[in-house]
PDB file of C-alpha atoms in Angstrom:
ATOM      1  CA  ASN A   9     105.388 125.038 135.926  1.00 63.00           C
ATOM      2  CA  ALA A  10     106.411 122.005 135.380  1.00 72.00           C
ATOM      3  CA  GLY A  11     107.142 119.938 132.197  1.00 94.00           C
ATOM      4  CA  VAL A  12     110.242 120.376 128.692  1.00 97.00           C
ATOM      5  CA  THR A  13     112.173 123.333 128.845  1.00 97.00           C
ATOM      6  CA  GLN A  14     113.945 123.581 125.805  1.00 97.00           C
ATOM      7  CA  THR A  15     116.719 126.457 124.774  1.00 97.00           C
ATOM      8  CA  PRO A  16     117.055 127.926 122.259  1.00 97.00           C
ATOM      9  CA  LYS A  17     113.617 127.808 120.475  1.00 96.00           C
ATOM     10  CA  PHE A  18     115.969 129.335 116.597  1.00 97.00           C
ATOM     11  CA  GLN A  19     118.865 128.518 115.392  1.00 97.00           C
ATOM     12  CA  VAL A  20     120.846 129.715 112.777  1.00 97.00           C
ATOM     13  CA  LEU A  21     124.497 127.783 112.271  1.00 97.00           C
ATOM     14  CA  LYS A  22     126.919 128.075 109.719  1.00 97.00           C
ATOM     15  CA  THR A  23     128.346 124.753 108.259  1.00 98.00           C
ATOM     16  CA  GLY A  24     130.806 123.452 110.265  1.00 97.00           C
ATOM     17  CA  GLN A  25     129.798 124.740 113.417  1.00 97.00           C
ATOM     18  CA  SER A  26     129.210 123.156 116.411  1.00 96.00           C
ATOM     19  CA  MET A  27     126.496 123.960 118.697  1.00 96.00           C
ATOM     20  CA  THR A  28     124.677 122.473 122.666  1.00 98.00           C
ATOM     21  CA  LEU A  29     120.708 122.038 122.254  1.00 98.00           C
ATOM     22  CA  GLN A  30     119.217 121.967 126.094  1.00 98.00           C
ATOM     23  CA  CYS A  31     116.568 120.261 127.330  1.00 98.00           C
ATOM     24  CA  ALA A  32     115.682 120.348 131.431  1.00 98.00           C
ATOM     25  CA  GLN A  33     112.914 118.730 132.972  1.00 97.00           C
ATOM     26  CA  ASP A  34     111.702 119.030 136.523  1.00 95.00           C
ATOM     27  CA  MET A  35     108.958 116.072 136.618  1.00 93.00           C
ATOM     28  CA  ASN A  36     112.183 113.564 137.903  1.00 92.00           C
ATOM     29  CA  HIS A  37     111.561 111.781 134.876  1.00 93.00           C
ATOM     30  CA  GLU A  38     114.190 108.880 134.417  1.00 93.00           C
ATOM     31  CA  TYR A  39     113.612 108.724 130.866  1.00 93.00           C
ATOM     32  CA  MET A  40     114.931 111.124 128.145  1.00 95.00           C
ATOM     33  CA  SER A  41     114.972 111.589 124.505  1.00 95.00           C
ATOM     34  CA  TRP A  42     115.642 113.358 121.613  1.00 97.00           C
ATOM     35  CA  TYR A  43     113.864 113.525 117.864  1.00 97.00           C
ATOM     36  CA  ARG A  44     114.247 115.007 115.169  1.00 97.00           C
ATOM     37  CA  GLN A  45     111.052 116.359 113.285  1.00 96.00           C
ATOM     38  CA  ASP A  46     110.757 116.563 109.521  1.00 93.00           C
ATOM     39  CA  PRO A  47     108.785 117.168 106.921  1.00 84.00           C
ATOM     40  CA  GLY A  48     107.477 114.037 105.570  1.00 75.00           C
ATOM     41  CA  MET A  49     108.938 112.188 108.132  1.00 77.00           C
ATOM     42  CA  GLY A  50     107.648 111.911 111.260  1.00 86.00           C
ATOM     43  CA  LEU A  51     109.426 111.874 114.617  1.00 94.00           C
ATOM     44  CA  ARG A  52     113.154 110.176 114.491  1.00 94.00           C
ATOM     45  CA  LEU A  53     114.396 109.129 117.398  1.00 94.00           C
ATOM     46  CA  ILE A  54     117.864 110.484 117.840  1.00 96.00           C
ATOM     47  CA  HIS A  55     119.358 109.135 121.234  1.00 96.00           C
ATOM     48  CA  TYR A  56     117.625 108.022 124.115  1.00 94.00           C
ATOM     49  CA  SER A  57     118.966 107.962 128.073  1.00 94.00           C
ATOM     50  CA  VAL A  58     116.875 105.769 130.612  1.00 92.00           C
ATOM     51  CA  GLY A  59     118.973 107.713 133.836  1.00 92.00           C
ATOM     52  CA  ALA A  60     121.535 109.231 134.588  1.00 93.00           C
ATOM     53  CA  GLY A  61     124.746 108.304 133.571  1.00 94.00           C
ATOM     54  CA  ILE A  62     122.742 106.009 130.855  1.00 94.00           C
ATOM     55  CA  THR A  63     122.300 106.835 127.530  1.00 96.00           C
ATOM     56  CA  ASP A  64     122.232 105.003 123.852  1.00 94.00           C
ATOM     57  CA  GLN A  65     121.303 105.445 120.379  1.00 95.00           C
ATOM     58  CA  GLY A  66     118.262 105.575 118.387  1.00 93.00           C
ATOM     59  CA  GLU A  67     117.571 105.536 114.588  1.00 91.00           C
ATOM     60  CA  VAL A  68     119.698 108.345 113.551  1.00 95.00           C
ATOM     61  CA  PRO A  69     122.524 109.219 115.847  1.00 97.00           C
ATOM     62  CA  ASN A  70     125.582 110.305 113.347  1.00 96.00           C
ATOM     63  CA  GLY A  71     125.993 113.665 113.657  1.00 96.00           C
ATOM     64  CA  TYR A  72     125.204 114.140 117.516  1.00 98.00           C
ATOM     65  CA  ASN A  73     126.678 113.356 121.227  1.00 97.00           C
ATOM     66  CA  VAL A  74     124.743 113.324 124.315  1.00 97.00           C
ATOM     67  CA  SER A  75     125.100 112.602 127.722  1.00 96.00           C
ATOM     68  CA  ARG A  76     123.474 112.603 131.253  1.00 97.00           C
ATOM     69  CA  SER A  77     125.075 113.595 134.345  1.00 96.00           C
ATOM     70  CA  THR A  78     122.253 114.702 136.200  1.00 96.00           C
ATOM     71  CA  THR A  79     118.341 113.567 136.093  1.00 95.00           C
ATOM     72  CA  GLU A  80     117.293 116.688 135.127  1.00 96.00           C
ATOM     73  CA  ASP A  81     119.566 117.256 132.168  1.00 97.00           C
ATOM     74  CA  PHE A  82     119.745 115.695 128.714  1.00 98.00           C
ATOM     75  CA  PRO A  83     121.887 118.508 125.932  1.00 98.00           C
ATOM     76  CA  LEU A  84     122.558 117.066 122.259  1.00 98.00           C
ATOM     77  CA  ARG A  85     125.481 118.435 120.750  1.00 98.00           C
ATOM     78  CA  LEU A  86     125.810 118.725 117.037  1.00 97.00           C
ATOM     79  CA  LEU A  87     129.925 118.276 116.327  1.00 92.00           C
ATOM     80  CA  SER A  88     130.035 119.472 113.115  1.00 96.00           C
ATOM     81  CA  ALA A  89     126.776 120.555 111.814  1.00 97.00           C
ATOM     82  CA  ALA A  90     125.158 120.026 108.259  1.00 97.00           C
ATOM     83  CA  PRO A  91     122.820 121.528 106.085  1.00 97.00           C
ATOM     84  CA  SER A  92     121.203 118.032 106.417  1.00 96.00           C
ATOM     85  CA  GLN A  93     121.375 118.711 110.133  1.00 97.00           C
ATOM     86  CA  THR A  94     118.469 121.238 109.295  1.00 97.00           C
ATOM     87  CA  SER A  95     115.518 120.380 111.341  1.00 97.00           C
ATOM     88  CA  VAL A  96     112.929 120.812 114.092  1.00 97.00           C
ATOM     89  CA  TYR A  97     114.443 118.915 117.074  1.00 98.00           C
ATOM     90  CA  PHE A  98     112.132 118.085 120.656  1.00 98.00           C
ATOM     91  CA  CYS A  99     113.458 116.746 123.849  1.00 97.00           C
ATOM     92  CA  ALA A 100     110.998 114.321 125.576  1.00 96.00           C
ATOM     93  CA  SER A 101     110.710 112.577 129.187  1.00 95.00           C
ATOM     94  CA  SER A 102     108.774 110.022 130.407  1.00 92.00           C
ATOM     95  CA  TYR A 103     108.945 108.316 133.805  1.00 86.00           C
ATOM     96  CA  GLY A 104     109.317 104.953 131.891  1.00 78.00           C
ATOM     97  CA  PRO A 105     110.332 104.459 128.378  1.00 75.00           C
ATOM     98  CA  GLY A 106     107.021 105.701 126.825  1.00 73.00           C
ATOM     99  CA  GLY A 107     104.219 103.555 127.301  1.00 73.00           C
ATOM    100  CA  ARG A 108     101.820 105.339 128.902  1.00 83.00           C
ATOM    101  CA  GLY A 109     103.210 108.693 126.793  1.00 89.00           C
ATOM    102  CA  TYR A 110     105.863 110.781 126.732  1.00 93.00           C
ATOM    103  CA  THR A 111     106.420 114.810 127.787  1.00 95.00           C
ATOM    104  CA  PHE A 112     107.755 117.344 125.114  1.00 97.00           C
ATOM    105  CA  GLY A 113     109.737 120.358 124.844  1.00 97.00           C
ATOM    106  CA  SER A 114     108.313 123.472 122.561  1.00 96.00           C
ATOM    107  CA  GLY A 115     111.180 122.567 120.341  1.00 97.00           C
ATOM    108  CA  THR A 116     114.548 123.686 118.545  1.00 97.00           C
ATOM    109  CA  ARG A 117     113.772 125.079 115.172  1.00 97.00           C
ATOM    110  CA  LEU A 118     117.894 124.690 113.536  1.00 97.00           C
ATOM    111  CA  THR A 119     118.658 125.611 110.203  1.00 97.00           C
ATOM    112  CA  VAL A 120     122.576 125.141 108.482  1.00 97.00           C
ATOM    113  CA  VAL A 121     123.418 127.527 105.819  1.00 97.00           C
TER     114      VAL A 121
ATOM    115  CA  GLN B  27     108.882  98.772 104.276  1.00 79.00           C
ATOM    116  CA  LYS B  28     107.724 101.199 107.974  1.00 86.00           C
ATOM    117  CA  GLU B  29     107.096  99.411 111.089  1.00 91.00           C
ATOM    118  CA  VAL B  30     104.379 102.010 111.549  1.00 95.00           C
ATOM    119  CA  GLU B  31     102.328 103.574 108.449  1.00 95.00           C
ATOM    120  CA  GLN B  32      99.879 106.130 108.981  1.00 95.00           C
ATOM    121  CA  ASP B  33      97.190 107.657 106.974  1.00 90.00           C
ATOM    122  CA  PRO B  34      99.119 110.365 105.156  1.00 85.00           C
ATOM    123  CA  GLY B  35      95.617 112.897 105.017  1.00 88.00           C
ATOM    124  CA  PRO B  36      95.760 115.590 104.469  1.00 94.00           C
ATOM    125  CA  LEU B  37      92.073 115.476 106.035  1.00 96.00           C
ATOM    126  CA  SER B  38      89.422 118.574 106.021  1.00 97.00           C
ATOM    127  CA  VAL B  39      85.499 118.117 107.658  1.00 97.00           C
ATOM    128  CA  PRO B  40      82.833 120.176 108.692  1.00 98.00           C
ATOM    129  CA  GLU B  41      82.675 121.467 112.052  1.00 98.00           C
ATOM    130  CA  GLY B  42      80.202 118.384 113.676  1.00 98.00           C
ATOM    131  CA  ALA B  43      81.860 115.820 111.317  1.00 98.00           C
ATOM    132  CA  ILE B  44      83.048 112.285 113.283  1.00 98.00           C
ATOM    133  CA  VAL B  45      87.177 112.152 112.509  1.00 98.00           C
ATOM    134  CA  SER B  46      88.523 108.280 111.539  1.00 97.00           C
ATOM    135  CA  LEU B  47      91.959 108.279 112.302  1.00 98.00           C
ATOM    136  CA  ASN B  48      94.263 105.226 111.342  1.00 97.00           C
ATOM    137  CA  CYS B  49      97.167 103.489 111.929  1.00 97.00           C
ATOM    138  CA  THR B  50      98.643 100.191 110.703  1.00 97.00           C
ATOM    139  CA  TYR B  51     101.610  98.184 112.155  1.00 96.00           C
ATOM    140  CA  SER B  52     103.974  95.213 111.729  1.00 95.00           C
ATOM    141  CA  ASN B  53     105.959  94.530 114.573  1.00 92.00           C
ATOM    142  CA  SER B  54     103.605  92.022 116.821  1.00 92.00           C
ATOM    143  CA  ALA B  55     105.323  92.971 119.871  1.00 91.00           C
ATOM    144  CA  PHE B  56     104.469  96.613 120.050  1.00 92.00           C
ATOM    145  CA  GLN B  57     102.178  96.854 123.861  1.00 91.00           C
ATOM    146  CA  TYR B  58     101.167  99.890 124.188  1.00 92.00           C
ATOM    147  CA  PHE B  59      99.764 102.329 121.469  1.00 95.00           C
ATOM    148  CA  MET B  60      99.425 106.154 122.012  1.00 95.00           C
ATOM    149  CA  TRP B  61      97.752 109.475 120.049  1.00 97.00           C
ATOM    150  CA  TYR B  62      99.400 112.399 120.268  1.00 97.00           C
ATOM    151  CA  ARG B  63      98.102 116.065 119.087  1.00 97.00           C
ATOM    152  CA  GLN B  64     100.053 118.201 117.163  1.00 96.00           C
ATOM    153  CA  TYR B  65      99.477 122.242 116.943  1.00 96.00           C
ATOM    154  CA  SER B  66     101.757 124.086 114.755  1.00 93.00           C
ATOM    155  CA  ARG B  67     105.111 125.250 115.671  1.00 91.00           C
ATOM    156  CA  LYS B  68     104.467 123.392 119.188  1.00 94.00           C
ATOM    157  CA  GLY B  69     105.436 120.253 120.533  1.00 96.00           C
ATOM    158  CA  PRO B  70     103.109 117.086 120.443  1.00 96.00           C
ATOM    159  CA  GLU B  71     101.089 116.664 123.847  1.00 96.00           C
ATOM    160  CA  LEU B  72      99.490 112.887 124.173  1.00 95.00           C
ATOM    161  CA  LEU B  73      96.080 112.466 123.702  1.00 96.00           C
ATOM    162  CA  MET B  74      95.410 109.300 124.969  1.00 93.00           C
ATOM    163  CA  TYR B  75      97.022 105.722 125.560  1.00 92.00           C
ATOM    164  CA  THR B  76      96.468 102.031 125.382  1.00 92.00           C
ATOM    165  CA  TYR B  77      97.588  98.803 126.558  1.00 88.00           C
ATOM    166  CA  SER B  78      97.069  95.924 124.612  1.00 84.00           C
ATOM    167  CA  SER B  79      93.393  95.863 122.056  1.00 85.00           C
ATOM    168  CA  GLY B  80      90.636  97.151 122.823  1.00 88.00           C
ATOM    169  CA  ASN B  81      89.048 100.670 123.600  1.00 92.00           C
ATOM    170  CA  LYS B  82      89.502 104.065 125.606  1.00 94.00           C
ATOM    171  CA  GLU B  83      87.192 106.679 125.669  1.00 96.00           C
ATOM    172  CA  ASP B  84      87.941 110.411 126.567  1.00 95.00           C
ATOM    173  CA  GLY B  85      85.123 113.412 126.198  1.00 96.00           C
ATOM    174  CA  ARG B  86      84.977 112.923 121.971  1.00 97.00           C
ATOM    175  CA  PHE B  87      88.051 110.576 121.564  1.00 98.00           C
ATOM    176  CA  THR B  88      87.783 106.712 121.224  1.00 97.00           C
ATOM    177  CA  ALA B  89      91.443 105.352 120.536  1.00 97.00           C
ATOM    178  CA  GLN B  90      90.137 101.817 119.842  1.00 97.00           C
ATOM    179  CA  VAL B  91      93.433  99.379 118.775  1.00 96.00           C
ATOM    180  CA  ASP B  92      92.512  95.527 117.095  1.00 95.00           C
ATOM    181  CA  LYS B  93      96.152  93.791 117.603  1.00 93.00           C
ATOM    182  CA  SER B  94      94.332  90.719 115.483  1.00 93.00           C
ATOM    183  CA  SER B  95      94.578  92.898 112.318  1.00 94.00           C
ATOM    184  CA  LYS B  96      97.197  95.598 113.669  1.00 95.00           C
ATOM    185  CA  TYR B  97      95.117  98.315 113.035  1.00 95.00           C
ATOM    186  CA  ILE B  98      95.014 101.561 115.751  1.00 97.00           C
ATOM    187  CA  SER B  99      92.164 104.600 115.429  1.00 97.00           C
ATOM    188  CA  LEU B 100      91.445 107.632 116.833  1.00 98.00           C
ATOM    189  CA  PHE B 101      87.278 108.995 116.651  1.00 98.00           C
ATOM    190  CA  ILE B 102      86.840 112.294 117.087  1.00 98.00           C
ATOM    191  CA  ARG B 103      83.387 112.779 118.067  1.00 98.00           C
ATOM    192  CA  ASP B 104      81.848 116.252 117.504  1.00 98.00           C
ATOM    193  CA  SER B 105      84.917 117.451 115.742  1.00 98.00           C
ATOM    194  CA  GLN B 106      85.887 121.405 116.161  1.00 98.00           C
ATOM    195  CA  PRO B 107      87.923 123.877 114.922  1.00 98.00           C
ATOM    196  CA  SER B 108      90.293 123.597 117.764  1.00 97.00           C
ATOM    197  CA  ASP B 109      90.955 120.220 116.383  1.00 98.00           C
ATOM    198  CA  SER B 110      92.152 121.656 113.485  1.00 98.00           C
ATOM    199  CA  ALA B 111      95.990 119.530 114.317  1.00 97.00           C
ATOM    200  CA  THR B 112      98.612 116.645 112.894  1.00 96.00           C
ATOM    201  CA  TYR B 113      97.463 113.858 114.841  1.00 97.00           C
ATOM    202  CA  LEU B 114     100.738 111.183 115.352  1.00 96.00           C
ATOM    203  CA  CYS B 115     100.709 107.076 116.392  1.00 96.00           C
ATOM    204  CA  ALA B 116     103.182 106.000 118.370  1.00 95.00           C
ATOM    205  CA  MET B 117     103.607 102.760 118.799  1.00 93.00           C
ATOM    206  CA  MET B 118     105.819 100.953 122.132  1.00 91.00           C
ATOM    207  CA  ASP B 119     107.626  97.486 122.593  1.00 86.00           C
ATOM    208  CA  THR B 120     108.578  97.337 126.292  1.00 81.00           C
ATOM    209  CA  ASN B 121     111.377  95.073 125.390  1.00 81.00           C
ATOM    210  CA  ALA B 122     112.754  97.948 123.089  1.00 79.00           C
ATOM    211  CA  GLY B 123     112.038 100.510 125.610  1.00 78.00           C
ATOM    212  CA  LYS B 124     111.491 102.852 122.525  1.00 83.00           C
ATOM    213  CA  SER B 125     108.434 104.129 121.079  1.00 89.00           C
ATOM    214  CA  THR B 126     108.137 104.126 117.244  1.00 92.00           C
ATOM    215  CA  PHE B 127     106.002 107.170 115.513  1.00 94.00           C
ATOM    216  CA  GLY B 128     103.853 107.381 112.399  1.00 94.00           C
ATOM    217  CA  ASP B 129     104.749 110.314 110.262  1.00 94.00           C
ATOM    218  CA  GLY B 130     101.129 112.348 111.098  1.00 95.00           C
ATOM    219  CA  THR B 131      97.842 113.153 109.373  1.00 96.00           C
ATOM    220  CA  THR B 132      96.708 116.685 109.336  1.00 95.00           C
ATOM    221  CA  LEU B 133      93.534 117.757 110.400  1.00 97.00           C
ATOM    222  CA  THR B 134      91.828 120.834 109.058  1.00 98.00           C
ATOM    223  CA  VAL B 135      87.851 121.312 111.254  1.00 98.00           C
ATOM    224  CA  LYS B 136      86.150 124.011 109.288  1.00 97.00           C
ATOM    225  CA  PRO B 137      83.405 126.399 110.884  1.00 96.00           C
TER     226      PRO B 137
END
């Protein structure tokens, strides 16, 4: 089925561990982005990419790295997990920067202990 | 102050009621205005988008944009229990190439 696929759906990390959240889309969208969603704080942009090889920082980039080697994939790396990174992470994609709306994945629930 | 402010809710209405969900914004460069619906433990899904001012209707849903007042609304007619969800407004400045989201309003429609 066409859409945005995120893995894993759930993850528990210990403080200081690193991990990669995977995101893949099969709609040939140029634009991909990562958001985190915390209670009462809505969706906050972490990093985004306007095409393969091009990435940029969003509102809350510290502690996260991204790369975009292909159109389909946009992984998010947590370098050294901290409890403040406990959140729900959403990947989204669109043809353009999102004026006509994003397609979101189902999310990754991350807990850092 | 946030660029996008959304009525916080929560909102609880009886089935069949007309629901009004609202957002205000401060950035006059926003050109696209979107509404997303998010069910519990799911990703947001796009309901509607509007370019510039005016109204747009899709079934029971109407999106309204008033750029002069920097105010947008989503109206839901004949609300159903299946409409119970969190509704997020979002806005985009084409030059910035990024969308800014409101914090969401949680709606419960009681049978």
